[in-house]
Short mmCIF file of C-alpha atoms in Angstrom, two decimals:
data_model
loop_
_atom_site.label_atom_id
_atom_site.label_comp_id
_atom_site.label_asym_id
_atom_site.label_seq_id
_atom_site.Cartn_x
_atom_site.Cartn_y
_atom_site.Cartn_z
CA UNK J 32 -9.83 -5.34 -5.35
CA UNK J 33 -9.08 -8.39 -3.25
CA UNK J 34 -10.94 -11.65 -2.38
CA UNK J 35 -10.72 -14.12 0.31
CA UNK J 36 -10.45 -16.71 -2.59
CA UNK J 37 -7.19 -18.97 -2.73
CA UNK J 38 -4.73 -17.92 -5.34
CA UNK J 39 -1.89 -19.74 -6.54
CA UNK J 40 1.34 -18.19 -8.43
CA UNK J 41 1.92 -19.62 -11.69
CA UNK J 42 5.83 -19.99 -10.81
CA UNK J 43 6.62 -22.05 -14.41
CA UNK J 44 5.34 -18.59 -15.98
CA UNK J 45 7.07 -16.46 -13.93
CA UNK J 46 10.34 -18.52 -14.37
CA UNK J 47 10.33 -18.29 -17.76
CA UNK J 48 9.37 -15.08 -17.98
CA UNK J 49 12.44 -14.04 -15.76
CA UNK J 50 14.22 -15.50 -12.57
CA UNK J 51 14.45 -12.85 -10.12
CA UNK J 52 12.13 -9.88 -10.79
CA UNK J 53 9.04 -9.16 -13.88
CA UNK J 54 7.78 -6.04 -14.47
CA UNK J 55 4.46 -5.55 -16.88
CA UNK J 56 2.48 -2.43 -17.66
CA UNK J 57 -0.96 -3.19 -18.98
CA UNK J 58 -2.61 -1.47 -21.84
CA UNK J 59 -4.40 0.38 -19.12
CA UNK J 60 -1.77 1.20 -17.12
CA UNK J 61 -2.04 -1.07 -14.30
CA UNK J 62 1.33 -2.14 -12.89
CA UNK J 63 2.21 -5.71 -12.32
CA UNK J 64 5.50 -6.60 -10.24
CA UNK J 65 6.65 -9.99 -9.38
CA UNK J 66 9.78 -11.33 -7.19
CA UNK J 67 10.96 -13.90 -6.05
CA UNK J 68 11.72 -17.37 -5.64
CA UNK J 69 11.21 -21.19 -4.58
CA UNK J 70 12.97 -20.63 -1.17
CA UNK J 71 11.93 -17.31 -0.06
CA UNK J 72 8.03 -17.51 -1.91
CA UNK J 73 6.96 -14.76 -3.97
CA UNK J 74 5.69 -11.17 -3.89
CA UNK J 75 3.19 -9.25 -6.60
CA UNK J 76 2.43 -5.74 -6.07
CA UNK J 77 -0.23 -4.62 -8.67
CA UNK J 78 -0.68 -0.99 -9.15
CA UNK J 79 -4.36 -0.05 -10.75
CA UNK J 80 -3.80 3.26 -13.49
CA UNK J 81 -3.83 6.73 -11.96
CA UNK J 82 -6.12 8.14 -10.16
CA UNK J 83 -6.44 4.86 -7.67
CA UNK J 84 -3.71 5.63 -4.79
CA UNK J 85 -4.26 1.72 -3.61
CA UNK J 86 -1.58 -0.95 -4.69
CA UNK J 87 -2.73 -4.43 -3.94
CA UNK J 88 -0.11 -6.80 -2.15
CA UNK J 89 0.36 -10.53 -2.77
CA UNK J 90 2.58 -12.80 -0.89
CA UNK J 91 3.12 -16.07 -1.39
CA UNK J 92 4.48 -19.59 -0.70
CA UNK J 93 7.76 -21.11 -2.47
CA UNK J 94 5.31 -23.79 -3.71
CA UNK J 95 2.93 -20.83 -4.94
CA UNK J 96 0.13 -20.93 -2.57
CA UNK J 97 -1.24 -17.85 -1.39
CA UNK J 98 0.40 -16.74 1.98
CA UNK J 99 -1.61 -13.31 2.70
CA UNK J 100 -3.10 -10.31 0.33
CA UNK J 101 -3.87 -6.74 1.39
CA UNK J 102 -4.75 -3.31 -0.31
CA UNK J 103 -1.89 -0.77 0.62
CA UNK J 104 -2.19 2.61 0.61
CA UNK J 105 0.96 5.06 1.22
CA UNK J 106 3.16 2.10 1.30
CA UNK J 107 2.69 1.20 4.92
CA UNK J 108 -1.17 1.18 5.50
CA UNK J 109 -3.55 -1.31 5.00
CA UNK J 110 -6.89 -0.77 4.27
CA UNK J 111 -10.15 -2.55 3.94
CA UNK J 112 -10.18 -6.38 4.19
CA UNK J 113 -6.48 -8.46 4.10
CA UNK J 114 -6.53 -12.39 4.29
CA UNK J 115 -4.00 -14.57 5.70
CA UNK J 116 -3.27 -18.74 4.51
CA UNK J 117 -1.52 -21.87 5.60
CA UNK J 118 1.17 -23.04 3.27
CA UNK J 119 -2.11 -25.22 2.14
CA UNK J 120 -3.85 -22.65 1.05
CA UNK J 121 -6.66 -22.45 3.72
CA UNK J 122 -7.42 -18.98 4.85
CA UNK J 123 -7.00 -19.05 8.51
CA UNK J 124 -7.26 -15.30 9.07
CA UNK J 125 -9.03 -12.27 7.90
CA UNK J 126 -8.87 -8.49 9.51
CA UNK J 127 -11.10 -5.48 8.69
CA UNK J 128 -8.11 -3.41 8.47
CA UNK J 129 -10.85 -0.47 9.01
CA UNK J 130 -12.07 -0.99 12.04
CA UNK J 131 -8.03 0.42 13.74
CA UNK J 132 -9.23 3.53 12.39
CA UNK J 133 -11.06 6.80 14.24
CA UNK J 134 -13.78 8.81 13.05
CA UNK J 135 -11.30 10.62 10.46
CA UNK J 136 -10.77 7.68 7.81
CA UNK J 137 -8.36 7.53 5.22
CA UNK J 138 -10.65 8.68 2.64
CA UNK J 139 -10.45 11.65 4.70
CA UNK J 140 -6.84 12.15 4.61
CA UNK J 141 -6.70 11.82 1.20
CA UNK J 142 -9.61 14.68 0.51
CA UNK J 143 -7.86 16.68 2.93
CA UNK J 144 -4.27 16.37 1.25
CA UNK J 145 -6.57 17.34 -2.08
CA UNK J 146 -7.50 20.25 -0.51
CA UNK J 147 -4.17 21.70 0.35
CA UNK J 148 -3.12 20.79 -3.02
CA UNK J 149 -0.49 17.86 -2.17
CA UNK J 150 -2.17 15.52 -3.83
CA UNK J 151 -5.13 15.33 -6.41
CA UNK J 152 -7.30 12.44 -5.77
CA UNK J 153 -8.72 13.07 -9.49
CA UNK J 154 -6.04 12.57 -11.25
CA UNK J 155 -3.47 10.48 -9.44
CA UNK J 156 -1.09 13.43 -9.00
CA UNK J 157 1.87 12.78 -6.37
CA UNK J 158 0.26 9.44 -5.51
CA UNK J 159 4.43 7.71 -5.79
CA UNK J 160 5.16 10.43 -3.47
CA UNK J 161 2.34 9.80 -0.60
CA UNK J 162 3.81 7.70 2.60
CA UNK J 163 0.88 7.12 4.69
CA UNK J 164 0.84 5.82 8.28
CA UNK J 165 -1.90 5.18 10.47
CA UNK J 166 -0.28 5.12 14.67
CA UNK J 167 -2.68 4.16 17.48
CA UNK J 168 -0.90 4.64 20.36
CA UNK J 169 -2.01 4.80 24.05
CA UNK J 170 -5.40 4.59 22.24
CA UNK J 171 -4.35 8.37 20.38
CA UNK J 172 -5.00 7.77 16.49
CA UNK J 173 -3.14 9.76 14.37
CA UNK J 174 -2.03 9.65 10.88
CA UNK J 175 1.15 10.83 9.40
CA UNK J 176 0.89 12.22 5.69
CA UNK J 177 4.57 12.79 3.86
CA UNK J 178 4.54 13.82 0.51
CA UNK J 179 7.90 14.39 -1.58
CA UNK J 180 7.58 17.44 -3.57
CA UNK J 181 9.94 19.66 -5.04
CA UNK J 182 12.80 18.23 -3.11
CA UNK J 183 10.78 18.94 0.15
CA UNK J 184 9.28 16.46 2.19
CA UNK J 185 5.57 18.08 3.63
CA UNK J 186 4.56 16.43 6.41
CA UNK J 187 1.08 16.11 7.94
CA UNK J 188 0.23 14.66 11.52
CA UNK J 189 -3.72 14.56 11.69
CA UNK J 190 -6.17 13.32 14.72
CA UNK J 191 -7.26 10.23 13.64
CA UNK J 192 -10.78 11.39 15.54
CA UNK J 193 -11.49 14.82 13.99
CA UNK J 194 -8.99 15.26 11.33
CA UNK J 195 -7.56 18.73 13.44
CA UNK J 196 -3.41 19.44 12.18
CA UNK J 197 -1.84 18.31 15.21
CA UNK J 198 1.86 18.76 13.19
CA UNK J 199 2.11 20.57 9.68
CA UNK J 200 6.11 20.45 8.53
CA UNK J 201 8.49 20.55 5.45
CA UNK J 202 11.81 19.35 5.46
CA UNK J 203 14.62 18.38 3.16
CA UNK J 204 15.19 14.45 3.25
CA UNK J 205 18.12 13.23 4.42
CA UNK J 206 19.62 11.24 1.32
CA UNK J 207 22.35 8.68 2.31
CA UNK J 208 25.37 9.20 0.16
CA UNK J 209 27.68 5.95 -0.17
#
């Protein structure tokens, strides 16, 4: 999905195309988002077609050098190899996002949120809905599964270890009303 390969944002393109935000969906359903600008850099999130649950992250410079690129899963969890650059493009860091994890890997989560019928890993089903977090704290791994569905939010807490239900909850969200 990713490479440790420098990148550079084509910001002319992106300028014309539109100043502050682009949106493209490909023929085969891949999601492409760009932001951004000169001062702040720039941010692409591209979203393969159902039934991948992985959106790949792309930050980068205001001059459009690659700052750092990740696979995401759930929003919040990265997964597999990210990369990091100086504003020159040189990669001066990469992390095996994998190795954080326990025994039970997110692969696992995923078949076991299949399973109870939250998500289906075959077809993409529910993958907007899936916030994913992987905790390590005190050296207890855990992950936290919440998936929207019907107006209920169905939460998860597994061992990051052995993949036992240490919390299993559903609640209504609390929506902030301006």
């Amino acid at each position: 999905m990713i490479t440790r390969e420098f990148e550079q944002f084509d910001i002319g393109k992106y300028q014309v195309q539109q100043h502050n935000e682009s949106h493209v969906t490909l023929p085969d359903g891949t999601s492409i988002v760009q932001s951004g600008n000169r001062e702040t850099g720039f941010i692409v999130n591209t979203t393969p077609p159902k039934p991948s649950f992985f959106v790949v992250y792309k930050y980068y410079y205001g001059n459009g050098n690659i700052r750092e690129k990740a696979v995401v899963l759930g929003e919040d969890t990265y997964v597999g190899k990210s990369y990091q650059f100086d504003e020159q493009g040189k990669l001066t860091k990469e992390t095996n996002e994998d190795a954080a994890f326990g025994k039970f890997s997110y692969n696992d989560v995923l078949h076991y949120l299949h399973q109870q019928k939250m998500i289906n890993i075959h077809t993409g089903e529910n993958r907007d809905r899936l916030h994913l977090k992987f905790n390590n704290i005190d050296g207890k791994k855990t992950w936290e599964a919440d998936i929207e569905i019907n107006g209920f939010n169905n939460l998860y807490v597994l061992d990051g270890e052995t993949g036992k239900v240490l919390k299993k909850a559903n609640h209504i969200p609390i929506r902030i009303v301006e």
